[in-house]
Coordinates of C-alpha atoms in Angstrom, one line a residue:
M1 CA 171.8 137.6 203.1
M2 CA 169.1 135.2 201.9
T3 CA 166.1 134.8 204.2
G4 CA 162.8 133.1 203.4
T5 CA 161.4 129.7 204.3
H6 CA 163.6 127.0 205.8
S7 CA 162.1 124.3 203.6
D8 CA 164.5 121.8 202.1
H9 CA 162.6 122.0 198.8
V10 CA 163.4 124.7 196.2
I11 CA 162.2 125.7 192.8
C12 CA 165.0 127.0 190.6
Y13 CA 165.8 128.5 187.2
T14 CA 169.0 129.0 185.3
T15 CA 169.1 131.8 182.8
D16 CA 171.1 134.4 180.9
I17 CA 170.2 138.1 180.8
N18 CA 167.9 137.6 177.7
F19 CA 165.7 135.1 179.6
L20 CA 165.8 136.7 183.0
L21 CA 162.5 138.5 182.6
P22 CA 160.7 135.4 181.3
S23 CA 162.1 133.5 184.2
I24 CA 160.6 136.1 186.5
F25 CA 157.3 135.7 184.8
S26 CA 157.4 132.0 185.5
A27 CA 158.4 132.4 189.1
K28 CA 155.6 134.9 189.7
S29 CA 153.1 132.4 188.2
V30 CA 154.2 129.9 190.9
R31 CA 153.3 132.4 193.5
Q32 CA 149.7 132.5 192.3
F33 CA 149.3 129.1 193.8
V34 CA 152.2 128.5 196.3
A35 CA 152.6 131.0 199.1
K36 CA 156.1 132.5 199.7
D37 CA 156.3 130.9 203.2
K38 CA 156.0 127.4 201.7
I39 CA 159.0 127.3 199.4
N40 CA 161.8 129.5 198.1
I41 CA 162.5 130.2 194.4
H42 CA 166.0 130.8 193.1
I43 CA 166.8 132.3 189.7
I44 CA 170.4 131.7 188.9
L45 CA 171.7 134.3 186.4
F46 CA 174.8 133.6 184.3
H47 CA 176.0 137.1 183.5
D48 CA 179.6 138.5 183.4
K49 CA 178.7 142.1 184.2
T50 CA 177.2 143.4 187.5
D51 CA 176.6 147.1 186.7
D52 CA 174.7 147.1 183.4
Y53 CA 171.3 146.5 185.1
D54 CA 169.9 147.4 188.5
F55 CA 170.4 143.9 189.9
K56 CA 170.1 145.2 193.5
G57 CA 166.7 146.7 192.7
I58 CA 165.5 143.6 190.9
S59 CA 166.7 141.4 193.7
A60 CA 165.0 143.5 196.4
K61 CA 161.7 143.4 194.5
L62 CA 161.9 139.7 193.9
A63 CA 162.9 139.0 197.5
E64 CA 159.5 140.4 198.7
D65 CA 158.1 137.1 197.3
N66 CA 161.0 134.9 198.5
I67 CA 162.3 134.8 194.9
F68 CA 166.1 135.1 195.1
L69 CA 168.3 136.2 192.3
Q70 CA 171.7 134.7 192.2
L71 CA 174.4 136.2 189.9
T72 CA 177.3 133.9 189.1
T73 CA 180.8 135.3 188.8
P74 CA 183.6 134.5 186.3
D75 CA 185.2 132.5 189.1
F76 CA 182.5 129.9 188.7
Y77 CA 183.9 128.9 185.3
K78 CA 187.5 128.4 186.4
N79 CA 187.2 124.6 186.6
V80 CA 184.9 124.3 183.6
D81 CA 186.1 123.9 180.0
T82 CA 184.1 126.7 178.5
S83 CA 185.3 125.9 175.0
I84 CA 182.5 123.4 174.7
F85 CA 180.0 126.3 174.8
Q86 CA 181.6 128.1 171.9
K87 CA 182.4 125.0 169.9
G88 CA 179.0 123.5 170.1
H89 CA 177.0 126.8 170.3
V90 CA 175.7 125.6 173.7
P91 CA 174.3 128.4 175.8
I92 CA 175.9 128.2 179.2
A93 CA 172.6 129.1 180.9
S94 CA 171.1 125.9 179.4
V95 CA 173.8 123.6 180.9
G96 CA 173.8 125.6 184.1
R97 CA 171.3 123.1 185.5
F98 CA 174.2 120.7 185.6
F99 CA 175.8 122.9 188.3
L100 CA 172.8 123.4 190.5
C101 CA 174.3 121.4 193.4
D102 CA 177.3 123.7 193.3
L103 CA 175.3 126.9 193.3
L104 CA 172.2 126.3 195.5
P105 CA 172.4 126.8 199.3
E106 CA 173.0 123.6 201.2
Q107 CA 169.6 123.7 202.9
Y108 CA 167.9 122.4 199.7
Q109 CA 167.7 118.7 199.4
H110 CA 164.8 118.5 196.9
I111 CA 165.2 120.3 193.6
I112 CA 162.4 121.3 191.2
Y113 CA 163.8 122.9 188.0
L114 CA 161.8 124.9 185.5
D115 CA 162.9 126.5 182.3
G116 CA 162.2 130.2 182.0
D117 CA 159.7 129.7 179.2
T118 CA 157.1 128.1 181.5
W119 CA 153.9 129.3 183.1
V120 CA 152.1 127.7 186.0
N121 CA 148.4 127.2 185.2
Q122 CA 147.3 125.3 188.3
D123 CA 148.5 124.5 191.8
P124 CA 151.8 122.6 191.3
S125 CA 152.2 121.5 195.0
A126 CA 151.9 117.8 194.2
L127 CA 155.0 118.0 192.1
I128 CA 157.1 120.4 194.2
F129 CA 156.5 118.9 197.6
K130 CA 156.9 115.3 196.5
Q131 CA 159.6 113.3 198.4
W132 CA 161.3 111.7 195.4
P133 CA 163.1 108.3 196.0
E134 CA 166.9 108.1 195.8
N135 CA 168.4 107.6 192.3
K136 CA 165.3 108.7 190.5
V137 CA 164.5 111.9 188.6
A138 CA 161.1 112.9 187.3
F139 CA 160.8 114.0 183.7
I140 CA 158.0 114.3 181.1
D141 CA 158.2 113.2 177.5
D142 CA 159.2 115.6 174.7
Y143 CA 156.7 116.0 171.9
S144 CA 159.2 114.4 169.5
S145 CA 158.9 111.2 171.4
F146 CA 155.3 110.8 170.1
E147 CA 155.9 112.3 166.7
G148 CA 158.7 109.8 166.3
R149 CA 156.3 106.9 166.5
L150 CA 154.6 108.3 163.3
R151 CA 157.8 109.4 161.6
P152 CA 160.7 107.4 163.0
A153 CA 163.0 108.2 160.1
K154 CA 163.1 111.9 161.2
F155 CA 164.5 111.1 164.6
Q156 CA 166.2 107.7 164.5
K157 CA 169.7 108.9 163.5
Y158 CA 169.7 111.3 166.4
W159 CA 168.3 108.8 168.9
D160 CA 170.9 106.2 167.8
K161 CA 173.7 108.6 168.7
I162 CA 172.5 109.0 172.3
G163 CA 171.6 105.3 172.7
K164 CA 167.8 105.5 172.4
A165 CA 165.9 102.6 170.9
K166 CA 163.0 103.4 168.5
L167 CA 160.2 103.5 171.0
D168 CA 162.1 104.6 174.1
N169 CA 160.6 107.5 175.8
Y170 CA 162.6 110.6 175.0
F171 CA 162.0 113.3 177.7
N172 CA 162.1 117.0 177.7
A173 CA 164.7 118.5 180.1
G174 CA 162.9 121.8 180.7
I175 CA 161.1 120.6 183.9
F176 CA 162.3 118.0 186.3
A177 CA 162.3 117.1 190.0
S178 CA 164.8 115.1 192.0
R179 CA 166.7 114.7 195.3
R180 CA 169.8 116.8 195.4
D181 CA 172.2 113.9 195.7
T182 CA 170.6 112.1 192.8
W183 CA 170.8 115.2 190.6
K184 CA 174.4 115.7 191.5
Q185 CA 175.3 112.3 190.2
I186 CA 173.2 112.4 187.1
S187 CA 174.2 116.0 186.2
E188 CA 177.9 115.2 186.5
E189 CA 177.4 112.2 184.2
A190 CA 175.4 114.2 181.7
F191 CA 178.0 117.1 181.6
Q192 CA 180.8 114.6 181.0
F193 CA 178.8 113.1 178.1
L194 CA 178.3 116.5 176.7
V195 CA 182.0 117.4 176.9
E196 CA 183.1 114.1 175.4
H197 CA 180.4 113.8 172.7
P198 CA 179.3 117.3 171.6
E199 CA 178.7 116.0 168.1
K200 CA 176.0 113.6 169.5
C201 CA 174.3 116.3 171.6
Q202 CA 172.1 117.9 169.0
Y203 CA 169.9 119.4 171.8
H204 CA 172.8 120.0 174.2
D205 CA 171.9 119.3 177.8
Q206 CA 168.7 117.5 176.9
S207 CA 170.6 115.1 174.6
A208 CA 173.2 114.4 177.3
L209 CA 170.6 113.8 180.0
N210 CA 168.6 111.4 177.7
A211 CA 171.9 109.5 177.1
V212 CA 172.7 108.9 180.7
V213 CA 169.5 108.8 182.8
K214 CA 168.1 105.5 181.4
E215 CA 166.2 103.5 184.1
R216 CA 166.6 106.2 186.7
R217 CA 163.7 108.2 185.3
V218 CA 160.2 108.6 186.8
Q219 CA 157.7 109.2 184.0
L220 CA 155.2 112.0 184.7
S221 CA 152.0 113.0 182.9
L222 CA 152.1 115.5 180.1
K223 CA 150.2 117.9 182.3
W224 CA 153.4 118.7 184.2
N225 CA 155.2 119.9 181.1
F226 CA 152.5 120.8 178.6
Q227 CA 154.4 121.8 175.5
T228 CA 153.3 124.0 172.6
N229 CA 152.6 121.1 170.2
Y230 CA 150.2 119.6 172.7
K231 CA 148.3 122.9 172.7
F232 CA 148.2 122.8 168.9
L233 CA 146.5 119.4 169.2
Y234 CA 144.0 120.8 171.7
L235 CA 145.0 118.1 174.2
D236 CA 144.2 120.6 177.0
K237 CA 140.6 119.5 176.3
D238 CA 141.6 116.0 177.5
I239 CA 144.6 116.6 179.8
S240 CA 144.4 119.4 182.3
P241 CA 147.7 121.2 182.2
V242 CA 149.4 122.3 185.4
I243 CA 152.6 123.8 183.8
Y244 CA 152.6 125.2 180.3
H245 CA 156.0 125.1 178.4
F246 CA 156.4 127.5 175.5
T247 CA 158.6 125.3 173.4
R248 CA 158.1 127.0 170.1
S249 CA 158.2 130.6 168.9
P250 CA 156.7 133.0 169.4
K251 CA 156.8 132.7 173.2
A252 CA 153.8 133.8 175.2
W253 CA 155.4 137.1 176.2
E254 CA 156.2 138.1 172.6
G255 CA 152.6 138.8 171.5
A256 CA 149.1 137.6 171.8
A257 CA 149.7 134.8 169.3
F258 CA 147.9 131.4 169.2
P259 CA 148.1 129.2 171.1
W260 CA 149.3 131.4 174.0
S261 CA 147.2 134.5 173.7
E262 CA 145.5 134.0 177.1
Q263 CA 148.9 133.6 178.7
Y264 CA 150.2 136.7 177.0
H265 CA 147.5 138.7 178.8
Q266 CA 148.2 137.0 182.1
I267 CA 151.9 137.9 181.8
L268 CA 151.3 141.6 181.1
P269 CA 150.8 142.7 184.7
V270 CA 154.1 141.1 185.7
K271 CA 155.8 142.7 182.7
Q272 CA 154.5 146.1 183.8
E273 CA 155.6 145.5 187.4
F274 CA 159.2 145.1 186.2
A275 CA 159.2 147.6 183.4
Q276 CA 161.3 150.1 185.4
F277 CA 164.3 147.8 185.1
D278 CA 164.4 147.8 181.3
L279 CA 165.4 144.2 181.0
P280 CA 165.6 142.7 177.4
L281 CA 162.5 141.1 176.1
K282 CA 161.6 139.9 172.6
S283 CA 158.3 141.0 171.0
I284 CA 156.5 140.8 167.7
D285 CA 154.3 143.4 166.1
D286 CA 150.5 143.2 165.7
A287 CA 150.6 142.4 162.0
R288 CA 152.8 139.4 162.6
V289 CA 150.6 138.2 165.5
Q290 CA 147.6 138.5 163.2
Q291 CA 149.3 136.4 160.5
I292 CA 150.4 133.8 162.9
N293 CA 146.9 133.5 164.4
T294 CA 145.3 133.1 160.9
D295 CA 147.8 130.5 159.8
R296 CA 147.8 128.4 163.0
H297 CA 144.0 128.4 163.4
K298 CA 143.7 127.0 159.9
Q299 CA 146.4 124.4 160.5
T300 CA 145.0 123.1 163.9
M301 CA 141.3 123.5 163.4
V302 CA 140.9 119.8 162.7
F303 CA 142.1 118.9 166.2
K304 CA 139.1 120.6 167.8
N305 CA 137.2 117.5 166.9
W306 CA 137.3 115.0 169.8
L307 CA 137.4 112.0 167.4
M308 CA 140.5 113.3 165.6
R309 CA 142.2 113.9 169.0
K310 CA 141.3 110.4 170.0
I311 CA 142.9 109.0 166.9
I312 CA 146.0 111.1 167.3
R313 CA 146.4 110.1 171.0
F314 CA 146.1 106.4 170.1
F315 CA 148.5 106.3 167.2
T316 CA 151.2 108.5 168.8
G317 CA 151.0 106.5 172.0
I318 CA 149.9 109.5 174.1
D319 CA 147.0 107.5 175.7
R320 CA 149.3 104.7 176.6
Y321 CA 151.9 107.1 178.0
E322 CA 149.3 108.8 180.2
K323 CA 148.0 105.5 181.6
T324 CA 151.4 104.3 182.5
S325 CA 152.7 107.6 184.0
F326 CA 153.3 108.0 187.7
K327 CA 150.3 109.6 189.4
L328 CA 150.9 112.5 191.7

């Protein structure tokens, strides 16, 4: 039986077995800043088997930090048309966030969702304990929203399919915060859109959410979802990241590759702590890491210059975005 704090706020993840260990990394990074008696963390695992890994041992170890592993069962899918997942190559763990209100215990009325490829860099309390208004969900722009201002032709055909105007803010779905009742309504609408229009949903759940959320969004600073491309642009010199999001390969746990070499070394102790459970985890060899570092340092060196960053921020609209974002 689940114990832990009685708070009505929760941090949660949805994952398959391949992203379970990265989700644990992320959850443990939360605990560097937020004590276990302040908020519970739930990792919802979509996995058909129950005996191929030591889930009891993993659960017991996680529960020490009030991190709770929830395994779904095949019965969960009985009212879901799973053909959409095969037909559109949509990973069920990705759209699992649409079913959070069915899976999370009733005590939780405020949901903070994090993708498994995230790492908390500073205290996130301002985000996770915020009392969000009804009918609003907090998202952060996707990097493509800014790139699209410079190269609209690359994205316009896709944006048209999901009803986005040229300069509409297109958000990343990997981190969000909302009241439970609000998320239930929005997630049901988004899943319906995904089922009815899979050909429009190039980025699956993210596409569907962008299609239906519209004016119900609260826009937050990039520091709450600091994606890999922002790191390439050295925007961490100007925007102090709270949550890193490893949106491009290699991910931080795969090797000490730029721009996440520091995070790779921060993750190592957690990796060693859970090594006994032999969970799957991708990695790259040292030669590949060295090649990536050489190439990327050459490609991004120009952005170390503050003037170049200033120009990029202006022409992409990043400065304007930050000024108009809701302040936590």
